[in-house]
Amino acid sequence: MAGLHCLRLCVPPARLQRLCYYEYMMKYKKGLKTFKRINREQDLEISGNADCDDNDEEESSIQFEFQDGHPGKRYAFLTERKFPVIPTIMMRNGRLCDVELLEIGNNSPSFNTARYRENYAKQALMMFFPITAVDDLKFNGSDWEKFMAVGGTKCYDAKLDSQDETPAECMWEYGKKILENI
């Protein structure tokens, strides 16, 4: 087993559950299994032997198998990148409005401002808040309420950014810096 750790997990490891989508894309990538490996896994499955004795020389990093029921389980896996990358953000023009239009601090926003807030919060939370289910994006039925509850309206704090992982129910601190510069 040439340095390969094959993990067959029913739930993602804790270190993946605490990553927002942006940070996840920075640090991990999908890898494709070779036909040799796919055939070997099928043979092991048929024989009832669940050993994971992968000897592919090109594989040398920790690999996370997709959960049962995932459409790519038989053909792909998740692996840590050798070096982090900067993900490309592509969205329709105007989808992430200027911060001034959010009127932060105004407790009686207009209909349009409320709409800007909801759209902005949804985009920001999807990119920079660790979620495991769609319901994680809302608080009291509002994306904006959730965004405020997880500290999305607070300015970037370099001291908080130096932590190894994002605390539970908090937005990724460096994500705030990215939002400030979009």
GROMACS .gro file of C-alpha atoms in nm:
model
  182
    1MET     CA    1   0.000   0.000   0.000
    2ALA     CA    2   0.233   0.273  -0.130
    3GLY     CA    3   0.138   0.558   0.109
    4LEU     CA    4  -0.229   0.545   0.012
    5HIS     CA    5  -0.497   0.567   0.275
    6CYS     CA    6  -0.834   0.462   0.140
    7LEU     CA    7  -1.115   0.580   0.364
    8ARG     CA    8  -1.463   0.442   0.318
    9LEU     CA    9  -1.671   0.684   0.516
   10CYS     CA   10  -2.046   0.704   0.562
   11VAL     CA   11  -2.021   1.067   0.670
   12PRO     CA   12  -1.754   1.317   0.569
   13PRO     CA   13  -1.474   1.362   0.822
   14ALA     CA   14  -1.511   1.654   1.064
   15ARG     CA   15  -1.244   1.855   0.885
   16LEU     CA   16  -1.458   1.859   0.569
   17GLN     CA   17  -1.780   1.941   0.751
   18ARG     CA   18  -1.631   2.263   0.892
   19LEU     CA   19  -1.527   2.397   0.549
   20CYS     CA   20  -1.729   2.643   0.350
   21TYR     CA   21  -1.767   2.571  -0.022
   22TYR     CA   22  -1.500   2.825  -0.125
   23GLU     CA   23  -1.240   2.687   0.117
   24TYR     CA   24  -1.334   2.331   0.016
   25MET     CA   25  -1.268   2.417  -0.350
   26MET     CA   26  -0.934   2.574  -0.250
   27LYS     CA   27  -0.809   2.264  -0.068
   28TYR     CA   28  -0.975   1.959  -0.229
   29LYS     CA   29  -1.044   1.823  -0.574
   30LYS     CA   30  -1.229   1.536  -0.731
   31GLY     CA   31  -1.010   1.259  -0.866
   32LEU     CA   32  -1.115   0.996  -1.115
   33LYS     CA   33  -1.050   0.628  -1.054
   34THR     CA   34  -0.860   0.430  -1.313
   35PHE     CA   35  -1.040   0.150  -1.496
   36LYS     CA   36  -0.804  -0.091  -1.321
   37ARG     CA   37  -0.914   0.037  -0.981
   38ILE     CA   38  -1.284   0.038  -1.074
   39ASN     CA   39  -1.260  -0.325  -1.191
   40ARG     CA   40  -1.064  -0.427  -0.880
   41GLU     CA   41  -1.324  -0.266  -0.651
   42GLN     CA   42  -1.606  -0.439  -0.839
   43ASP     CA   43  -1.427  -0.773  -0.807
   44LEU     CA   44  -1.375  -0.715  -0.433
   45GLU     CA   45  -1.740  -0.619  -0.392
   46ILE     CA   46  -1.858  -0.932  -0.573
   47SER     CA   47  -1.625  -1.158  -0.372
   48GLY     CA   48  -1.738  -0.995  -0.047
   49ASN     CA   49  -1.386  -0.884   0.038
   50ALA     CA   50  -1.398  -0.518   0.143
   51ASP     CA   51  -1.021  -0.477   0.174
   52CYS     CA   52  -0.892  -0.160   0.017
   53ASP     CA   53  -0.550  -0.265  -0.109
   54ASP     CA   54  -0.483  -0.005  -0.377
   55ASN     CA   55  -0.137  -0.017  -0.525
   56ASP     CA   56  -0.175   0.238  -0.803
   57GLU     CA   57   0.155   0.423  -0.814
   58GLU     CA   58  -0.003   0.752  -0.920
   59GLU     CA   59  -0.214   0.759  -0.603
   60SER     CA   60  -0.028   0.876  -0.296
   61SER     CA   61  -0.261   1.107  -0.102
   62ILE     CA   62  -0.548   1.057   0.137
   63GLN     CA   63  -0.862   0.980  -0.058
   64PHE     CA   64  -1.217   1.013   0.062
   65GLU     CA   65  -1.474   0.787  -0.097
   66PHE     CA   66  -1.813   0.935  -0.181
   67GLN     CA   67  -2.107   0.813   0.026
   68ASP     CA   68  -2.325   0.522  -0.086
   69GLY     CA   69  -2.590   0.654  -0.321
   70HIS     CA   70  -2.366   0.930  -0.462
   71PRO     CA   71  -2.369   0.907  -0.843
   72GLY     CA   72  -1.988   0.931  -0.864
   73LYS     CA   73  -1.909   0.675  -0.594
   74ARG     CA   74  -1.791   0.405  -0.837
   75TYR     CA   75  -1.588   0.640  -1.057
   76ALA     CA   76  -1.448   0.922  -0.844
   77PHE     CA   77  -1.309   1.018  -0.504
   78LEU     CA   78  -1.212   1.332  -0.317
   79THR     CA   79  -0.847   1.414  -0.252
   80GLU     CA   80  -0.654   1.699  -0.094
   81ARG     CA   81  -0.477   1.934  -0.334
   82LYS     CA   82  -0.099   1.952  -0.311
   83PHE     CA   83  -0.124   2.333  -0.307
   84PRO     CA   84  -0.434   2.548  -0.245
   85VAL     CA   85  -0.586   2.723  -0.546
   86ILE     CA   86  -0.795   3.038  -0.579
   87PRO     CA   87  -1.142   2.932  -0.695
   88THR     CA   88  -1.301   3.125  -0.979
   89ILE     CA   89  -1.631   3.288  -0.887
   90MET     CA   90  -1.872   3.325  -1.176
   91MET     CA   91  -2.219   3.469  -1.132
   92ARG     CA   92  -2.466   3.684  -1.318
   93ASN     CA   93  -2.399   4.055  -1.319
   94GLY     CA   94  -2.569   4.224  -1.023
   95ARG     CA   95  -2.619   3.898  -0.830
   96LEU     CA   96  -2.389   4.024  -0.555
   97CYS     CA   97  -2.477   4.393  -0.514
   98ASP     CA   98  -2.263   4.671  -0.371
   99VAL     CA   99  -2.256   4.667   0.010
  100GLU     CA  100  -2.398   5.022   0.025
  101LEU     CA  101  -2.727   4.894  -0.123
  102LEU     CA  102  -2.772   4.663   0.179
  103GLU     CA  103  -2.816   4.962   0.412
  104ILE     CA  104  -2.660   4.775   0.703
  105GLY     CA  105  -2.791   4.922   1.027
  106ASN     CA  106  -3.125   5.027   0.880
  107ASN     CA  107  -3.391   4.834   1.075
  108SER     CA  108  -3.673   4.936   0.838
  109PRO     CA  109  -3.539   4.862   0.489
  110SER     CA  110  -3.740   4.924   0.172
  111PHE     CA  111  -3.873   4.629  -0.027
  112ASN     CA  112  -3.582   4.655  -0.275
  113THR     CA  113  -3.323   4.676   0.001
  114ALA     CA  114  -3.474   4.369   0.169
  115ARG     CA  115  -3.450   4.186  -0.164
  116TYR     CA  116  -3.087   4.292  -0.210
  117ARG     CA  117  -3.011   4.171   0.142
  118GLU     CA  118  -3.169   3.830   0.088
  119ASN     CA  119  -2.987   3.775  -0.244
  120TYR     CA  120  -2.655   3.898  -0.109
  121ALA     CA  121  -2.683   3.686   0.206
  122LYS     CA  122  -2.776   3.372   0.010
  123GLN     CA  123  -2.475   3.409  -0.222
  124ALA     CA  124  -2.236   3.490   0.066
  125LEU     CA  125  -2.360   3.202   0.282
  126MET     CA  126  -2.338   2.951  -0.001
  127MET     CA  127  -1.975   3.048  -0.061
  128PHE     CA  128  -1.844   3.123   0.288
  129PHE     CA  129  -2.056   2.943   0.550
  130PRO     CA  130  -2.009   2.570   0.621
  131ILE     CA  131  -2.340   2.402   0.535
  132THR     CA  132  -2.447   2.040   0.528
  133ALA     CA  133  -2.809   2.098   0.427
  134VAL     CA  134  -3.004   2.371   0.248
  135ASP     CA  135  -3.186   2.448   0.573
  136ASP     CA  136  -2.853   2.568   0.717
  137LEU     CA  137  -2.881   2.881   0.501
  138LYS     CA  138  -3.185   3.028   0.674
  139PHE     CA  139  -3.275   3.153   1.020
  140ASN     CA  140  -3.642   3.232   1.084
  141GLY     CA  141  -3.701   3.178   0.711
  142SER     CA  142  -3.451   3.448   0.611
  143ASP     CA  143  -3.106   3.428   0.451
  144TRP     CA  144  -3.031   3.779   0.579
  145GLU     CA  145  -3.118   3.684   0.940
  146LYS     CA  146  -2.880   3.387   0.914
  147PHE     CA  147  -2.610   3.605   0.757
  148MET     CA  148  -2.633   3.848   1.048
  149ALA     CA  149  -2.646   3.566   1.307
  150VAL     CA  150  -2.321   3.410   1.179
  151GLY     CA  151  -2.135   3.742   1.178
  152GLY     CA  152  -2.161   3.821   0.807
  153THR     CA  153  -2.214   4.192   0.863
  154LYS     CA  154  -1.905   4.223   1.086
  155CYS     CA  155  -1.577   4.336   0.929
  156TYR     CA  156  -1.291   4.098   0.856
  157ASP     CA  157  -1.076   4.027   1.164
  158ALA     CA  158  -0.724   3.895   1.092
  159LYS     CA  159  -0.696   3.757   1.448
  160LEU     CA  160  -1.001   3.536   1.395
  161ASP     CA  161  -0.871   3.433   1.053
  162SER     CA  162  -0.557   3.280   1.207
  163GLN     CA  163  -0.763   2.999   1.366
  164ASP     CA  164  -0.713   2.653   1.216
  165GLU     CA  165  -1.082   2.593   1.153
  166THR     CA  166  -1.402   2.791   1.137
  167PRO     CA  167  -1.591   2.779   1.468
  168ALA     CA  168  -1.938   2.622   1.453
  169GLU     CA  169  -2.215   2.858   1.342
  170CYS     CA  170  -1.968   3.118   1.216
  171MET     CA  171  -1.893   3.243   0.870
  172TRP     CA  172  -1.542   3.174   0.737
  173GLU     CA  173  -1.348   3.483   0.842
  174TYR     CA  174  -1.137   3.509   0.527
  175GLY     CA  175  -1.460   3.493   0.325
  176LYS     CA  176  -1.550   3.833   0.469
  177LYS     CA  177  -1.228   3.974   0.325
  178ILE     CA  178  -1.311   3.824  -0.014
  179LEU     CA  179  -1.662   3.975  -0.001
  180GLU     CA  180  -1.516   4.315   0.085
  181ASN     CA  181  -1.304   4.298  -0.230
  182ILE     CA  182  -1.554   4.164  -0.484
   0.00000   0.00000   0.00000
